[in-house]
Amino acid sequence: MNSIKDLHLEFIKNIMVYSDKFKLLDFKTNDTRIFGLLFFEPSTRTCLSFESAIHKIGGKVLKLDYNSSSKNKGESDYDTIKTIEKYVDVLIIRHPEKGFINECLKFIKKPIINAGDGDGEHPTQALLDLYTINNFYDLFQDKPFKIGLAGDIRYSRTIHSLVYLLNKINKNIEFTFISIPQLLPQKGDEFYNYINNNCKNNICYSYSMNDVKNQLNQLDVLYMTRIQKERMDFTFQNNHQILILSEDLIKNTKDNLIIMHPLPRNDEIPETLDNNPKCKYFDQVENGVYVRMAILHLI
Ligand code: NCD
């Protein structure tokens, strides 16, 4: 089809008629669901594990290539999302702004999955983290359990969602936040308010890297994170002492300690530790597909 000038009148009328037919039939006859992947921020695991999960449950993927999209012509993210809603059955959205997905719920009628909103939340990561932990412990039983969260607690959405989730299912979990003061939860922040209102009796802060060995030796789970430099409105000095794991640091930890990381990592876990049986971050990567299959299936 090159030019409208070449089209026969009959063909044009038929397009109108068939468009009506397809509009009426679409949802009723087509039970293959289309999932829109809208990532306004970089992603490897979340995006590709969703894509893999969609293929495995027999769905179809429509993926926005943000860099070649009409944002280059000045289109807003709002208009982009409103548009893609018309093409898909479910929207999976990642956005750099905290609260953005919550805003989308006001103007989008189709189901939306938050694939990470700024330094807010990352619920599907928390669910796959829970699934990974539960392959070793049963957190649904209200037994005491110690989890250490290290690195960037202030800006890591994975930590925020994981704490909300674990606190929902088991009130006997003790959380130890291991970081430098700048990267611990800050007064006034939503996460700070949440833990102080809901986990008051079971949180512990560790500011001192000197007693970190002692802290680590008590844990059942150690959840590491990278520093979220892209979210900081201050220049982070690399000479700040955050937790960097080593064989020596984990030498006397519990036999059944599991070490987790949502990835990507920077230098907080050296690759030389990857074969240590306590390290489970690539289990998390694999579980991400199964947990996302379950989420998509249930939605
Ligand atoms: C995390 C994220 O995007 O929040 N990665 C992930 O989804 N597996 C962690 C991070 O970026 O540090």
Coordinates of C-alpha atoms and ligand atoms in Angstrom, one line a residue:
M1 CA 0.0 0.0 0.0
N2 CA 1.8 3.1 -1.2
S3 CA -0.7 5.8 -1.7
I4 CA -4.3 6.4 -0.8
K5 CA -4.8 7.5 -4.4
D6 CA -4.3 3.9 -5.5
L7 CA -7.0 2.3 -3.3
H8 CA -10.3 1.1 -4.8
L9 CA -13.4 2.3 -3.1
E10 CA -14.6 -1.3 -2.5
F11 CA -11.4 -2.1 -0.6
I12 CA -11.7 1.0 1.6
K13 CA -15.3 0.0 2.5
N14 CA -14.2 -3.5 3.3
I15 CA -11.5 -2.2 5.7
M16 CA -14.2 -0.3 7.6
V17 CA -16.5 -3.4 7.7
Y18 CA -13.7 -5.8 8.8
S19 CA -12.4 -3.3 11.4
D20 CA -15.8 -3.4 13.0
K21 CA -15.8 -7.2 13.0
F22 CA -12.4 -7.4 14.6
K23 CA -13.3 -4.8 17.2
L24 CA -16.3 -6.9 18.2
L25 CA -14.5 -10.2 18.1
D26 CA -11.2 -9.3 19.6
F27 CA -11.4 -10.2 23.2
K28 CA -14.0 -13.0 22.8
T29 CA -12.1 -15.1 20.2
N30 CA -8.5 -14.4 21.2
D31 CA -7.4 -16.0 24.5
T32 CA -3.7 -15.3 24.0
R33 CA -3.0 -12.3 26.2
I34 CA -0.6 -9.6 25.2
F35 CA 1.7 -8.2 27.9
G36 CA 3.2 -4.7 27.4
L37 CA 6.7 -4.2 28.8
L38 CA 7.2 -0.5 29.3
F39 CA 10.6 0.2 30.8
F40 CA 11.4 3.9 31.2
E41 CA 14.6 2.9 33.1
P42 CA 17.3 0.3 32.4
S43 CA 16.7 -3.3 33.3
T44 CA 18.2 -6.7 32.5
R45 CA 16.7 -9.3 34.9
T46 CA 13.2 -7.8 35.5
C47 CA 12.5 -7.1 31.9
L48 CA 13.9 -10.4 30.5
S49 CA 12.5 -12.6 33.2
F50 CA 9.1 -11.1 32.6
E51 CA 9.6 -11.7 28.9
S52 CA 10.7 -15.3 29.5
A53 CA 7.7 -15.8 31.9
I54 CA 5.3 -14.5 29.3
H55 CA 6.6 -16.8 26.6
K56 CA 6.4 -19.8 29.0
I57 CA 2.8 -19.2 29.9
G58 CA 1.9 -18.8 26.2
G59 CA 1.4 -15.1 26.2
K60 CA 2.7 -12.5 23.7
V61 CA 5.1 -9.6 24.4
L62 CA 4.9 -6.1 23.2
K63 CA 8.0 -4.2 24.3
L64 CA 8.4 -0.5 24.2
D65 CA 11.8 0.6 22.9
Y66 CA 11.9 3.9 24.9
N67 CA 14.9 5.3 23.1
S68 CA 13.4 5.0 19.7
S69 CA 9.9 6.0 20.8
S70 CA 7.9 9.2 20.3
K71 CA 9.5 10.6 23.4
N72 CA 12.0 11.9 20.9
K73 CA 9.2 14.0 19.5
G74 CA 8.2 15.3 22.9
E75 CA 5.6 12.8 23.8
S76 CA 4.9 12.5 27.5
D77 CA 5.2 9.2 29.4
Y78 CA 1.5 9.6 30.2
D79 CA 0.5 9.6 26.5
T80 CA 2.9 6.7 25.8
I81 CA 1.2 4.6 28.5
K82 CA -2.3 5.6 27.5
T83 CA -1.5 4.5 23.9
I84 CA 0.1 1.2 24.8
E85 CA -2.9 0.4 27.0
K86 CA -4.9 0.2 23.8
Y87 CA -2.6 -2.5 22.4
V88 CA -2.2 -4.9 25.4
D89 CA -4.1 -6.7 28.1
V90 CA -1.7 -6.2 31.0
L91 CA 1.0 -3.4 31.4
I92 CA 4.3 -4.1 33.2
I93 CA 5.9 -0.7 33.9
R94 CA 9.2 0.5 35.4
H95 CA 9.7 4.2 35.9
P96 CA 12.4 6.3 37.6
E97 CA 9.8 8.3 39.6
K98 CA 8.6 7.0 42.9
G99 CA 4.8 6.8 43.0
F100 CA 4.5 6.9 39.2
I101 CA 2.8 3.5 38.9
N102 CA 0.3 4.6 41.6
E103 CA -0.5 7.6 39.5
C104 CA -1.1 5.4 36.5
L105 CA -3.7 3.5 38.4
K106 CA -5.9 6.6 38.2
F107 CA -6.0 6.7 34.4
I108 CA -5.3 3.2 33.2
K109 CA -8.1 0.6 33.4
K110 CA -6.1 -2.5 32.4
P111 CA -4.1 -4.4 35.1
I112 CA -0.7 -2.9 35.8
I113 CA 2.4 -4.5 37.5
N114 CA 4.9 -2.3 39.1
A115 CA 8.4 -3.4 37.9
G116 CA 10.1 -0.8 40.0
D117 CA 9.2 2.9 40.7
G118 CA 12.2 5.0 41.5
D119 CA 13.3 4.5 45.1
G120 CA 9.7 3.4 46.0
E121 CA 8.9 -0.3 45.5
H122 CA 9.7 -3.4 43.5
P123 CA 7.0 -5.9 44.5
T124 CA 7.7 -8.7 42.1
Q125 CA 11.3 -8.7 43.2
A126 CA 10.2 -9.1 46.8
L127 CA 8.0 -12.0 45.9
L128 CA 10.8 -13.8 44.2
D129 CA 13.1 -13.0 47.1
L130 CA 10.5 -14.5 49.5
Y131 CA 10.2 -17.6 47.3
T132 CA 14.0 -18.0 47.3
I133 CA 14.2 -17.7 51.1
N134 CA 11.3 -20.1 51.5
N135 CA 13.3 -22.8 49.6
F136 CA 15.5 -22.9 52.7
Y137 CA 13.2 -21.7 55.5
D138 CA 9.5 -21.5 56.0
L139 CA 8.8 -17.9 56.8
F140 CA 5.0 -18.5 57.0
Q141 CA 5.6 -20.1 60.3
D142 CA 5.9 -17.4 63.0
K143 CA 9.3 -18.5 64.2
P144 CA 12.1 -16.0 65.0
F145 CA 14.3 -15.3 62.1
K146 CA 17.1 -12.8 61.5
I147 CA 17.6 -11.0 58.2
G148 CA 20.4 -8.4 57.6
L149 CA 19.9 -5.8 54.9
A150 CA 23.1 -4.1 53.8
G151 CA 24.2 -1.5 51.3
D152 CA 21.8 1.2 50.2
I153 CA 18.8 0.8 52.5
R154 CA 17.6 4.3 51.9
Y155 CA 17.1 4.2 48.1
S156 CA 16.8 0.4 47.4
R157 CA 13.3 -0.3 46.3
T158 CA 14.0 -4.0 46.6
I159 CA 14.7 -3.6 50.3
H160 CA 11.6 -1.5 50.9
S161 CA 9.3 -4.1 49.2
L162 CA 11.0 -7.0 50.9
V163 CA 10.6 -5.5 54.4
Y164 CA 6.9 -4.7 53.7
L165 CA 6.4 -8.3 52.5
L166 CA 8.3 -10.1 55.3
N167 CA 6.7 -8.0 58.0
K168 CA 3.3 -8.8 56.5
I169 CA 3.8 -12.6 56.7
N170 CA 5.8 -13.0 59.9
K171 CA 5.9 -10.6 62.9
N172 CA 8.9 -12.5 64.4
I173 CA 11.4 -11.5 61.8
E174 CA 14.2 -9.3 63.2
F175 CA 15.6 -6.8 60.7
T176 CA 19.2 -5.5 61.0
F177 CA 20.0 -2.6 58.7
I178 CA 23.7 -2.6 58.1
S179 CA 25.0 0.6 56.5
I180 CA 26.5 4.0 56.9
P181 CA 24.2 6.8 58.4
Q182 CA 23.7 8.5 55.0
L183 CA 22.2 5.3 53.5
L184 CA 20.1 4.1 56.4
P185 CA 16.3 5.0 56.4
Q186 CA 16.0 8.8 56.9
K187 CA 13.6 10.5 59.3
G188 CA 10.5 11.6 57.4
D189 CA 10.9 9.1 54.6
E190 CA 7.9 6.7 54.0
F191 CA 10.1 3.7 54.6
Y192 CA 11.4 5.2 57.9
N193 CA 7.9 5.9 59.1
Y194 CA 6.8 2.4 58.1
I195 CA 9.5 0.5 60.0
N196 CA 9.2 2.8 63.0
N197 CA 5.4 2.3 63.2
N198 CA 5.3 -1.4 62.3
C199 CA 8.6 -3.0 63.2
K200 CA 9.6 -0.9 66.2
N201 CA 10.5 -3.9 68.4
N202 CA 12.4 -5.9 65.8
I203 CA 14.7 -3.5 64.1
C204 CA 18.3 -2.9 64.8
Y205 CA 20.7 -0.4 63.1
S206 CA 24.3 -1.0 62.6
Y207 CA 26.4 2.1 61.9
S208 CA 29.7 0.6 62.7
M209 CA 31.6 -1.5 60.3
N210 CA 33.8 -2.6 63.2
D211 CA 31.2 -4.9 64.8
V212 CA 29.9 -6.1 61.4
K213 CA 31.3 -9.6 61.8
N214 CA 29.4 -10.0 65.0
Q215 CA 26.2 -8.8 63.3
L216 CA 26.7 -11.1 60.3
N217 CA 27.4 -14.2 62.5
Q218 CA 23.8 -14.0 63.9
L219 CA 22.0 -13.8 60.6
D220 CA 19.9 -16.4 58.8
V221 CA 19.7 -14.3 55.6
L222 CA 22.0 -11.5 54.4
Y223 CA 20.5 -9.3 51.7
M224 CA 23.1 -7.2 49.9
T225 CA 22.4 -4.2 47.6
R226 CA 24.5 -1.9 45.5
I227 CA 24.6 1.9 46.1
Q228 CA 21.8 3.5 44.0
K229 CA 24.0 6.4 42.8
E230 CA 21.4 7.4 40.1
R231 CA 18.9 8.2 42.8
M232 CA 21.1 10.5 45.0
D233 CA 20.8 14.2 45.1
F234 CA 24.2 14.4 46.7
T235 CA 27.6 13.2 45.4
F236 CA 28.4 10.0 47.0
Q237 CA 32.0 9.7 48.1
N238 CA 33.5 6.3 47.2
N239 CA 35.6 6.3 50.3
H240 CA 32.5 5.9 52.5
Q241 CA 32.8 2.5 54.1
I242 CA 29.9 0.3 53.1
L243 CA 29.8 -3.4 53.5
I244 CA 31.9 -5.3 51.0
L245 CA 31.8 -9.1 51.5
S246 CA 34.9 -11.3 51.7
E247 CA 35.6 -15.0 52.7
D248 CA 37.0 -13.7 55.9
L249 CA 33.8 -11.8 56.8
I250 CA 31.5 -14.7 56.3
K251 CA 33.8 -17.4 57.7
N252 CA 32.0 -17.7 61.0
T253 CA 28.5 -17.1 59.9
K254 CA 25.8 -19.7 60.5
D255 CA 26.1 -22.8 58.3
N256 CA 22.7 -22.3 56.8
L257 CA 23.1 -18.5 56.2
I258 CA 21.9 -17.6 52.7
I259 CA 23.4 -14.5 51.0
M260 CA 21.2 -12.7 48.5
H261 CA 21.4 -9.8 46.1
P262 CA 18.8 -8.5 43.7
L263 CA 21.6 -7.7 41.2
P264 CA 23.1 -5.8 39.5
R265 CA 26.1 -5.8 41.8
N266 CA 29.0 -3.4 41.8
D267 CA 31.8 -4.4 44.1
E268 CA 29.9 -5.3 47.3
I269 CA 30.1 -9.0 46.5
P270 CA 33.3 -10.1 44.7
E271 CA 32.9 -12.8 42.0
T272 CA 35.3 -15.0 43.9
L273 CA 32.4 -15.7 46.3
D274 CA 30.0 -16.9 43.7
N275 CA 30.8 -20.6 44.2
N276 CA 30.3 -20.3 48.0
P277 CA 27.2 -22.5 48.7
K278 CA 25.8 -19.7 50.9
C279 CA 25.5 -17.4 47.9
K280 CA 22.0 -17.6 46.3
Y281 CA 21.8 -14.6 44.0
F282 CA 21.7 -16.7 40.8
D283 CA 19.0 -18.8 42.4
Q284 CA 17.0 -15.5 42.7
V285 CA 17.6 -14.8 39.0
E286 CA 16.2 -18.3 38.1
N287 CA 13.3 -18.1 40.5
G288 CA 12.3 -14.7 39.0
V289 CA 10.9 -16.5 36.0
Y290 CA 8.8 -18.9 38.0
V291 CA 7.5 -16.3 40.4
R292 CA 6.6 -14.0 37.5
M293 CA 4.9 -16.9 35.7
A294 CA 2.8 -17.4 38.8
I295 CA 2.0 -13.7 39.1
L296 CA 1.0 -13.4 35.4
H297 CA -1.0 -16.6 35.6
L298 CA -3.0 -15.3 38.6
I299 CA -3.5 -11.9 37.1
Ligands
NCD1 C1 17.1 -3.9 41.2 C2 16.2 -2.8 40.8 O1 16.1 -2.5 39.6 O2 15.6 -2.2 41.7 N1 17.4 -4.9 40.3 C3 16.4 -5.8 39.9 O3 15.3 -5.5 39.5 N2 16.8 -7.1 40.0 C4 18.2 -3.5 42.0 C5 19.1 -2.4 41.6 O4 18.9 -1.8 40.6 O5 20.1 -2.2 42.3

